[in-house]
């Protein structure tokens, strides 16, 4: 069986030259992200530990003759074209649209950006005569956050092209709003935050309510992280994700009645939860909160383990996170469980877990590099036999957040 290394770990090649028909071409890049630990906690104000990666989404901006602001993607059909000349008056007018739905992310960001500037009493710049071509090296819908990579990328490039100089935290909120309000996914702040604030060689220990964060140096030697795409695409995932979001909200309403001084669900400590737990009647909500409280503790422990260089401890927390997502939060599914169990049965794997929303997508594995080839062969054979699916393997570098890529010969701005 062929071993299928995904292309995402390779650096993106830059398309276009420094000049385009006598005018400047600008290239922007937003990474995808992995999340080491802290799953499904970010919409409850809990803790997470993501990191930006070297695969992501690139936008090449070039001049066009008419006054429009046109977005196209190499990865998806169609385009979405706005009137650029009326933008300054706060109007968002679509001239034509033939995308299959991905344009909703673009429309969402543009709308949220205009609204944010208006709310701040800021002037909205005119952005006309621009073609924006998007392409991605991320597997889509796999849990590496291609959607937030796209939304942060667009927020960042609108800000750069319009010289509006919003802080990164404002771009993060714009990106989140686009996905929440225009695409209809109740996604949390973690993905856009990690994509905007990523730092090479570091994970971000992030408090998702206050956005307080610290950078944790990542040194996996003598192990490495391997991401495996299960090949199972998330069908109905967004509705399942929104269901979990609703359950967390329901749990929060009940808990707040008992502990009105608690500011948000993610602030619930294990001790606090142990006193409230017997009063919550719905066993589903109890399981969900058991996961959330335990997961926040694991994020804290994982940070300590990384700071001490205790990789076996760190990896065991990943495995514990998976078990909790499987048994308590119930977002894994047979494919992800098979992939994690297969990986863990291989000697040389310290820990493994599903990553992202769940039900499909990718897993994160801490593996001994000297056993990498044997590991890949082992997982391919076993996992395919169990599920009929072909896994795909990635080794990502931990990279910086969203940025403009300087083309050779262009002056620094
Ligand atoms: P994930 O964020 O886990 O990759 P999502 O389902 O949240 O999965 O987001 C995937 C969607 O994001 C795609 O269906 C598409 O609409 C949009 N998207 C992501 N990357 C691109 C791209 N390069 N071009 C156009 N749309 C994209
Ligand atoms: Mg997404």
Short mmCIF file of C-alpha atoms and ligand atoms in Angstrom, two decimals:
data_model
loop_
_atom_site.label_atom_id
_atom_site.label_comp_id
_atom_site.label_asym_id
_atom_site.label_seq_id
_atom_site.Cartn_x
_atom_site.Cartn_y
_atom_site.Cartn_z
CA UNK A 1 0.00 0.00 0.00
CA UNK A 2 1.40 3.40 -0.88
CA UNK A 3 2.27 5.63 2.04
CA UNK A 4 0.53 8.90 1.53
CA UNK A 5 2.32 11.87 2.98
CA UNK A 6 0.12 14.93 2.63
CA UNK A 7 1.61 17.92 0.85
CA UNK A 8 0.64 20.37 3.57
CA UNK A 9 3.90 20.21 5.50
CA UNK A 10 5.81 21.65 2.57
CA UNK A 11 6.20 25.38 2.30
CA UNK A 12 3.80 27.10 -0.03
CA UNK A 13 5.34 28.25 -3.28
CA UNK A 14 4.73 31.89 -4.07
CA UNK A 15 2.84 32.58 -7.23
CA UNK A 16 3.20 35.84 -9.15
CA UNK A 17 6.19 38.11 -9.46
CA UNK A 18 7.04 41.27 -7.58
CA UNK A 19 5.29 43.34 -10.20
CA UNK A 20 2.12 42.68 -12.07
CA UNK A 21 1.51 44.64 -15.27
CA UNK A 22 3.55 47.46 -13.86
CA UNK A 23 1.72 47.36 -10.55
CA UNK A 24 2.43 45.74 -7.27
CA UNK A 25 1.31 42.26 -6.37
CA UNK A 26 1.01 41.54 -2.69
CA UNK A 27 0.95 38.11 -1.10
CA UNK A 28 -0.51 37.28 2.31
CA UNK A 29 -0.33 34.02 4.22
CA UNK A 30 -2.40 32.72 7.13
CA UNK A 31 -1.43 29.42 8.75
CA UNK A 32 -3.67 26.58 9.81
CA UNK A 33 -3.41 25.43 13.37
CA UNK A 34 -3.05 22.37 15.50
CA UNK A 35 -4.44 22.26 19.00
CA UNK A 36 -2.21 20.35 21.40
CA UNK A 37 -4.85 20.07 24.08
CA UNK A 38 -8.01 21.82 25.31
CA UNK A 39 -10.75 20.53 23.02
CA UNK A 40 -14.28 21.97 22.94
CA UNK A 41 -13.35 24.27 25.84
CA UNK A 42 -13.00 27.48 23.85
CA UNK A 43 -16.69 28.33 23.64
CA UNK A 44 -17.02 28.06 27.42
CA UNK A 45 -14.23 30.49 28.30
CA UNK A 46 -11.88 27.59 29.12
CA UNK A 47 -8.24 26.87 28.39
CA UNK A 48 -6.64 25.74 25.13
CA UNK A 49 -3.12 25.25 23.80
CA UNK A 50 -3.00 25.67 20.03
CA UNK A 51 -0.06 26.43 17.71
CA UNK A 52 0.10 27.80 14.16
CA UNK A 53 1.61 25.55 11.48
CA UNK A 54 3.48 26.02 8.22
CA UNK A 55 0.61 24.88 6.02
CA UNK A 56 -2.12 27.41 5.42
CA UNK A 57 -3.90 29.73 3.03
CA UNK A 58 -2.27 32.17 0.65
CA UNK A 59 -3.88 35.19 -1.02
CA UNK A 60 -2.29 36.87 -4.00
CA UNK A 61 -3.61 40.39 -4.54
CA UNK A 62 -3.24 42.04 -7.92
CA UNK A 63 -4.68 45.03 -9.73
CA UNK A 64 -7.64 44.78 -12.12
CA UNK A 65 -9.05 47.23 -14.60
CA UNK A 66 -12.57 47.68 -13.23
CA UNK A 67 -13.60 49.07 -9.84
CA UNK A 68 -14.50 45.75 -8.28
CA UNK A 69 -13.08 43.77 -5.40
CA UNK A 70 -13.06 40.20 -6.67
CA UNK A 71 -12.30 37.01 -4.74
CA UNK A 72 -11.59 33.64 -6.37
CA UNK A 73 -10.19 30.39 -4.97
CA UNK A 74 -8.09 27.76 -6.67
CA UNK A 75 -9.56 25.16 -4.40
CA UNK A 76 -13.26 25.89 -4.86
CA UNK A 77 -15.41 26.84 -7.83
CA UNK A 78 -16.65 30.29 -8.72
CA UNK A 79 -16.01 33.77 -7.44
CA UNK A 80 -17.58 36.49 -5.36
CA UNK A 81 -17.25 40.03 -6.67
CA UNK A 82 -18.10 43.20 -4.76
CA UNK A 83 -18.40 46.83 -5.79
CA UNK A 84 -15.23 48.32 -4.37
CA UNK A 85 -16.17 51.91 -5.15
CA UNK A 86 -19.13 52.00 -2.74
CA UNK A 87 -17.35 50.33 0.16
CA UNK A 88 -16.20 53.64 1.62
CA UNK A 89 -19.84 54.57 2.19
CA UNK A 90 -20.30 51.39 4.21
CA UNK A 91 -22.28 49.60 1.48
CA UNK A 92 -21.52 46.00 0.63
CA UNK A 93 -22.87 45.30 -2.85
CA UNK A 94 -22.30 42.00 -4.58
CA UNK A 95 -21.95 42.39 -8.34
CA UNK A 96 -21.90 38.68 -9.08
CA UNK A 97 -21.44 35.52 -7.21
CA UNK A 98 -20.91 31.95 -8.41
CA UNK A 99 -19.15 30.33 -5.42
CA UNK A 100 -20.43 27.09 -3.90
CA UNK A 101 -20.75 28.58 -0.40
CA UNK A 102 -17.16 29.51 0.42
CA UNK A 103 -17.97 33.12 -0.57
CA UNK A 104 -20.01 33.31 2.62
CA UNK A 105 -16.74 33.43 4.61
CA UNK A 106 -15.54 36.32 2.45
CA UNK A 107 -18.85 38.18 2.69
CA UNK A 108 -18.84 37.57 6.45
CA UNK A 109 -15.37 39.03 6.96
CA UNK A 110 -16.01 42.02 4.72
CA UNK A 111 -19.27 42.75 6.56
CA UNK A 112 -17.73 42.34 10.03
CA UNK A 113 -14.76 44.51 9.04
CA UNK A 114 -17.00 47.33 7.78
CA UNK A 115 -19.19 47.04 10.89
CA UNK A 116 -16.19 47.09 13.22
CA UNK A 117 -14.78 50.21 11.56
CA UNK A 118 -18.19 51.92 11.62
CA UNK A 119 -18.66 51.06 15.31
CA UNK A 120 -15.30 52.66 16.07
CA UNK A 121 -16.25 55.76 14.12
CA UNK A 122 -13.44 55.00 11.70
CA UNK A 123 -13.38 55.86 8.02
CA UNK A 124 -13.93 52.88 5.73
CA UNK A 125 -11.39 52.85 2.93
CA UNK A 126 -12.25 52.36 -0.73
CA UNK A 127 -10.87 49.08 -1.99
CA UNK A 128 -11.49 48.84 -5.69
CA UNK A 129 -9.71 47.40 -8.69
CA UNK A 130 -8.36 44.37 -6.84
CA UNK A 131 -8.35 40.66 -7.61
CA UNK A 132 -7.71 38.35 -4.69
CA UNK A 133 -6.79 34.79 -5.49
CA UNK A 134 -6.84 32.28 -2.67
CA UNK A 135 -5.21 28.88 -2.40
CA UNK A 136 -4.62 26.51 0.46
CA UNK A 137 -2.24 23.71 1.43
CA UNK A 138 -4.52 22.60 4.28
CA UNK A 139 -6.71 19.53 4.11
CA UNK A 140 -10.23 20.93 4.18
CA UNK A 141 -12.75 20.06 6.84
CA UNK A 142 -10.14 17.97 8.64
CA UNK A 143 -9.75 19.91 11.88
CA UNK A 144 -6.75 22.06 10.93
CA UNK A 145 -9.01 25.08 10.66
CA UNK A 146 -8.89 25.93 6.99
CA UNK A 147 -11.97 28.09 7.59
CA UNK A 148 -10.38 30.33 10.24
CA UNK A 149 -7.20 30.41 8.16
CA UNK A 150 -9.33 31.86 5.36
CA UNK A 151 -11.24 34.35 7.52
CA UNK A 152 -8.16 35.64 9.37
CA UNK A 153 -6.34 35.92 6.06
CA UNK A 154 -9.10 38.07 4.58
CA UNK A 155 -9.44 40.22 7.70
CA UNK A 156 -5.67 40.76 7.69
CA UNK A 157 -5.43 41.63 4.01
CA UNK A 158 -8.40 44.02 4.10
CA UNK A 159 -6.72 45.74 7.04
CA UNK A 160 -3.36 45.87 5.26
CA UNK A 161 -4.74 46.98 1.88
CA UNK A 162 -7.03 49.56 3.47
CA UNK A 163 -4.31 50.69 5.93
CA UNK A 164 -6.81 50.57 8.78
CA UNK A 165 -4.23 49.24 11.26
CA UNK A 166 -6.61 47.40 13.53
CA UNK A 167 -4.96 45.39 16.32
CA UNK A 168 -4.69 41.66 15.72
CA UNK A 169 -7.20 41.04 18.50
CA UNK A 170 -9.80 43.03 16.50
CA UNK A 171 -9.05 40.95 13.39
CA UNK A 172 -9.57 37.81 15.47
CA UNK A 173 -13.02 39.01 16.54
CA UNK A 174 -13.91 39.95 12.96
CA UNK A 175 -12.89 36.48 11.74
CA UNK A 176 -14.89 34.79 14.48
CA UNK A 177 -17.94 36.94 13.80
CA UNK A 178 -17.79 36.06 10.11
CA UNK A 179 -17.99 32.35 10.84
CA UNK A 180 -20.56 32.69 13.67
CA UNK A 181 -22.94 35.15 12.02
CA UNK A 182 -22.57 34.49 8.30
CA UNK A 183 -21.68 30.81 8.05
CA UNK A 184 -23.70 29.77 11.09
CA UNK A 185 -21.06 27.76 12.96
CA UNK A 186 -20.85 28.54 16.67
CA UNK A 187 -17.06 28.28 16.57
CA UNK A 188 -14.98 29.69 19.40
CA UNK A 189 -12.14 32.16 19.55
CA UNK A 190 -9.28 29.63 19.60
CA UNK A 191 -8.82 29.08 15.87
CA UNK A 192 -8.68 32.70 14.72
CA UNK A 193 -6.60 33.60 17.76
CA UNK A 194 -3.99 30.90 17.09
CA UNK A 195 -3.85 31.84 13.42
CA UNK A 196 -3.40 35.52 14.20
CA UNK A 197 -1.04 35.18 17.18
CA UNK A 198 0.99 32.05 16.36
CA UNK A 199 4.72 32.12 17.03
CA UNK A 200 7.38 29.90 15.48
CA UNK A 201 8.40 27.04 17.80
CA UNK A 202 5.78 27.89 20.42
CA UNK A 203 2.35 26.82 21.54
CA UNK A 204 -0.06 29.41 22.92
CA UNK A 205 -1.44 28.78 26.39
CA UNK A 206 -4.66 30.73 25.95
CA UNK A 207 -7.38 31.68 28.34
CA UNK A 208 -10.32 31.99 25.94
CA UNK A 209 -12.39 34.33 28.10
CA UNK A 210 -9.82 36.99 28.94
CA UNK A 211 -7.57 36.25 25.94
CA UNK A 212 -4.64 36.32 28.38
CA UNK A 213 -1.98 34.14 26.83
CA UNK A 214 1.59 33.02 27.23
CA UNK A 215 3.87 31.32 24.74
CA UNK A 216 5.16 27.87 25.67
CA UNK A 217 8.34 26.75 23.86
CA UNK A 218 7.75 23.47 22.08
CA UNK A 219 10.64 21.05 22.10
CA UNK A 220 9.48 17.56 21.27
CA UNK A 221 12.91 16.08 20.79
CA UNK A 222 13.47 13.09 21.01
CA UNK A 223 9.88 12.69 19.82
CA UNK A 224 7.90 14.30 17.05
CA UNK A 225 4.29 15.19 16.36
CA UNK A 226 2.59 13.42 13.50
CA UNK A 227 -0.85 14.52 12.38
CA UNK A 228 -2.94 11.83 10.72
CA UNK A 229 -5.95 12.64 8.59
CA UNK A 230 -8.47 9.87 9.20
CA UNK A 231 -9.95 10.33 5.72
CA UNK A 232 -13.35 10.50 7.43
CA UNK A 233 -14.96 13.78 6.51
CA UNK A 234 -17.24 15.35 8.99
CA UNK A 235 -20.76 15.03 7.76
CA UNK A 236 -23.31 16.74 9.93
CA UNK A 237 -20.42 17.88 12.05
CA UNK A 238 -21.47 21.45 12.18
CA UNK A 239 -24.88 20.54 13.49
CA UNK A 240 -23.28 18.15 16.01
CA UNK A 241 -20.84 20.87 16.97
CA UNK A 242 -23.71 23.29 17.45
CA UNK A 243 -25.51 20.63 19.53
CA UNK A 244 -22.53 20.42 21.90
CA UNK A 245 -22.43 24.21 22.01
CA UNK A 246 -26.13 24.20 22.99
CA UNK A 247 -25.56 21.56 25.68
CA UNK A 248 -22.71 23.57 27.16
CA UNK A 249 -25.01 26.59 27.24
CA UNK A 250 -27.76 24.58 28.91
CA UNK A 251 -25.31 23.26 31.52
CA UNK A 252 -24.12 26.80 32.13
CA UNK A 253 -27.68 28.07 32.70
CA UNK A 254 -28.26 25.38 35.35
CA UNK A 255 -24.91 25.92 37.03
CA UNK A 256 -25.36 29.68 37.10
CA UNK A 257 -28.65 29.26 38.94
CA UNK A 258 -26.74 27.42 41.68
CA UNK A 259 -23.57 29.54 41.61
CA UNK A 260 -24.63 32.99 40.31
CA UNK A 261 -21.23 34.50 41.13
CA UNK A 262 -19.42 32.21 38.66
CA UNK A 263 -18.46 34.40 35.65
CA UNK A 264 -18.54 31.68 32.94
CA UNK A 265 -18.53 27.90 32.63
CA UNK A 266 -14.80 27.66 31.95
CA UNK A 267 -14.10 29.20 35.37
CA UNK A 268 -15.60 26.19 37.16
CA UNK A 269 -12.91 24.40 39.19
CA UNK A 270 -12.90 20.66 39.94
CA UNK A 271 -13.71 21.45 43.59
CA UNK A 272 -16.55 23.80 42.61
CA UNK A 273 -17.95 21.22 40.21
CA UNK A 274 -17.87 18.41 42.79
CA UNK A 275 -20.30 20.37 44.99
CA UNK A 276 -22.66 21.30 42.14
CA UNK A 277 -22.53 18.00 40.26
CA UNK A 278 -25.08 16.09 42.43
CA UNK A 279 -27.62 18.86 41.81
CA UNK A 280 -27.55 18.54 38.00
CA UNK A 281 -30.19 16.01 37.05
CA UNK A 282 -29.51 15.53 33.33
CA UNK A 283 -26.76 12.87 33.01
CA UNK A 284 -25.82 14.16 29.53
CA UNK A 285 -25.04 17.60 30.92
CA UNK A 286 -23.08 16.02 33.78
CA UNK A 287 -20.90 14.14 31.29
CA UNK A 288 -20.33 17.26 29.20
CA UNK A 289 -19.24 19.30 32.22
CA UNK A 290 -17.10 16.41 33.51
CA UNK A 291 -15.16 16.69 30.26
CA UNK A 292 -14.90 20.48 30.29
CA UNK A 293 -13.65 20.67 33.88
CA UNK A 294 -11.22 17.78 33.37
CA UNK A 295 -9.95 19.18 30.08
CA UNK A 296 -9.11 22.57 31.59
CA UNK A 297 -7.07 20.77 34.25
CA UNK A 298 -5.28 18.76 31.56
CA UNK A 299 -4.35 21.95 29.70
CA UNK A 300 -2.74 23.32 32.87
CA UNK A 301 -0.93 20.04 33.49
CA UNK A 302 0.18 19.82 29.86
CA UNK A 303 1.75 23.25 30.09
CA UNK A 304 3.65 22.24 33.23
CA UNK A 305 4.78 19.00 31.57
CA UNK A 306 6.05 20.86 28.49
CA UNK A 307 7.86 23.42 30.63
CA UNK A 308 9.59 20.58 32.48
CA UNK A 309 10.31 18.70 29.25
CA UNK A 310 8.27 15.74 30.53
CA UNK A 311 7.05 14.39 27.21
CA UNK A 312 5.68 11.08 28.53
CA UNK A 313 3.45 13.04 30.92
CA UNK A 314 2.41 15.47 28.18
CA UNK A 315 1.56 12.61 25.82
CA UNK A 316 -0.41 10.75 28.48
CA UNK A 317 -2.55 13.87 28.88
CA UNK A 318 -3.30 13.80 25.14
CA UNK A 319 -4.50 10.22 25.45
CA UNK A 320 -6.60 11.11 28.50
CA UNK A 321 -8.11 13.99 26.52
CA UNK A 322 -9.14 11.56 23.77
CA UNK A 323 -10.78 9.19 26.25
CA UNK A 324 -12.71 12.08 27.73
CA UNK A 325 -13.81 13.32 24.29
CA UNK A 326 -14.88 9.75 23.50
CA UNK A 327 -16.70 8.83 26.72
CA UNK A 328 -17.88 12.13 28.17
CA UNK A 329 -18.17 14.66 25.36
CA UNK A 330 -19.00 11.93 22.81
CA UNK A 331 -17.49 13.57 19.74
CA UNK A 332 -15.06 10.93 18.47
CA UNK A 333 -16.82 8.24 16.42
CA UNK A 334 -15.56 4.82 15.29
CA UNK A 335 -12.97 6.07 12.79
CA UNK A 336 -11.17 8.45 15.14
CA UNK A 337 -11.28 5.86 17.92
CA UNK A 338 -9.84 3.23 15.58
CA UNK A 339 -7.08 5.59 14.47
CA UNK A 340 -6.09 6.55 18.01
CA UNK A 341 -6.29 2.98 19.34
CA UNK A 342 -4.22 1.73 16.41
CA UNK A 343 -1.58 4.38 17.01
CA UNK A 344 -1.46 3.68 20.73
CA UNK A 345 -0.98 -0.05 20.13
CA UNK A 346 2.28 0.70 18.31
CA UNK A 347 5.37 0.65 20.53
CA UNK A 348 7.07 4.01 20.13
CA UNK A 349 3.90 6.07 20.41
CA UNK A 350 3.67 8.02 23.65
CA UNK A 351 0.17 9.42 23.24
CA UNK A 352 -2.55 10.23 20.73
CA UNK A 353 -5.84 12.03 20.49
CA UNK A 354 -8.43 13.34 18.07
CA UNK A 355 -8.09 17.01 17.29
CA UNK A 356 -10.68 19.58 16.23
CA UNK A 357 -14.45 19.37 16.36
CA UNK A 358 -14.46 15.58 16.15
CA UNK A 359 -16.47 12.85 14.34
CA UNK A 360 -13.86 12.89 11.60
CA UNK A 361 -10.77 14.82 10.62
CA UNK A 362 -7.35 14.42 12.16
CA UNK A 363 -5.52 12.94 15.14
CA UNK A 364 -2.37 14.14 16.88
CA UNK A 365 0.31 11.57 17.72
CA UNK A 366 3.55 11.77 19.72
CA UNK A 367 5.89 9.35 17.97
CA UNK A 368 9.53 8.25 18.18
CA UNK A 369 11.11 9.51 14.92
CA UNK A 370 13.32 6.42 14.51
CA UNK A 371 10.13 4.36 14.30
CA UNK A 372 8.30 6.75 11.98
CA UNK A 373 8.34 4.62 8.84
CA UNK A 374 7.28 1.49 10.70
CA UNK A 375 4.57 3.50 12.45
CA UNK A 376 3.20 4.85 9.17
CA UNK A 377 3.15 1.39 7.60
CA UNK A 378 1.53 -0.12 10.69
CA UNK A 379 -1.22 2.51 10.90
CA UNK A 380 -1.93 2.34 7.16
CA UNK A 381 -2.36 -1.40 7.21
CA UNK A 382 -4.39 -1.69 10.43
CA UNK A 383 -6.54 1.38 10.07
CA UNK A 384 -7.47 0.64 6.48
CA UNK A 385 -8.37 -2.92 7.39
CA UNK A 386 -10.58 -1.66 10.22
CA UNK A 387 -12.32 1.19 8.41
CA UNK A 388 -11.70 0.91 4.66
CA UNK A 389 -10.28 4.45 4.75
CA UNK A 390 -6.83 5.62 3.68
CA UNK A 391 -5.05 7.74 6.26
CA UNK A 392 -2.79 10.63 5.31
CA UNK A 393 0.23 11.73 7.33
CA UNK A 394 1.61 15.19 8.05
CA UNK A 395 4.60 16.58 9.90
CA UNK A 396 4.13 20.31 10.41
CA UNK A 397 6.56 22.94 11.57
CA UNK A 398 5.25 25.24 14.28
CA UNK A 399 5.14 28.63 12.59
CA UNK A 400 4.28 32.32 12.93
CA UNK A 401 0.78 33.72 12.61
CA UNK A 402 -0.80 35.59 9.69
CA UNK A 403 1.61 37.82 7.77
CA UNK A 404 2.43 39.47 4.50
CA UNK A 405 5.03 37.64 2.47
CA UNK A 406 7.60 40.03 1.10
CA UNK A 407 8.21 39.30 -2.52
CA UNK A 408 11.80 39.58 -3.71
CA UNK A 409 12.62 43.15 -4.64
CA UNK A 410 9.71 44.83 -2.83
CA UNK A 411 10.60 47.46 -0.26
CA UNK A 412 9.59 46.80 3.33
CA UNK A 413 6.48 48.75 4.20
P1 LIG B 1 -11.90 23.16 8.73
O1 LIG B 1 -11.92 24.56 9.23
O2 LIG B 1 -11.75 22.15 9.81
O3 LIG B 1 -10.90 22.91 7.64
P2 LIG B 1 -14.59 23.87 7.93
O4 LIG B 1 -15.73 23.03 7.47
O5 LIG B 1 -14.78 24.68 9.16
O6 LIG B 1 -13.33 22.88 8.07
O7 LIG B 1 -14.14 24.86 6.78
C1 LIG B 1 -13.98 24.43 5.44
C2 LIG B 1 -14.64 25.43 4.54
O8 LIG B 1 -13.88 26.67 4.54
C3 LIG B 1 -14.64 25.01 3.09
O9 LIG B 1 -15.77 24.19 2.80
C4 LIG B 1 -14.70 26.35 2.35
O10 LIG B 1 -16.03 26.83 2.32
C5 LIG B 1 -13.88 27.25 3.26
N1 LIG B 1 -12.48 27.30 2.78
C6 LIG B 1 -11.39 26.82 3.40
N2 LIG B 1 -10.27 27.01 2.64
C7 LIG B 1 -10.67 27.61 1.51
C8 LIG B 1 -10.00 28.04 0.32
N3 LIG B 1 -8.70 27.85 0.13
N4 LIG B 1 -10.77 28.64 -0.64
C9 LIG B 1 -12.09 28.83 -0.47
N5 LIG B 1 -12.77 28.41 0.61
C10 LIG B 1 -12.09 27.81 1.60
MG1 LIG B 2 -13.37 25.36 10.56
#
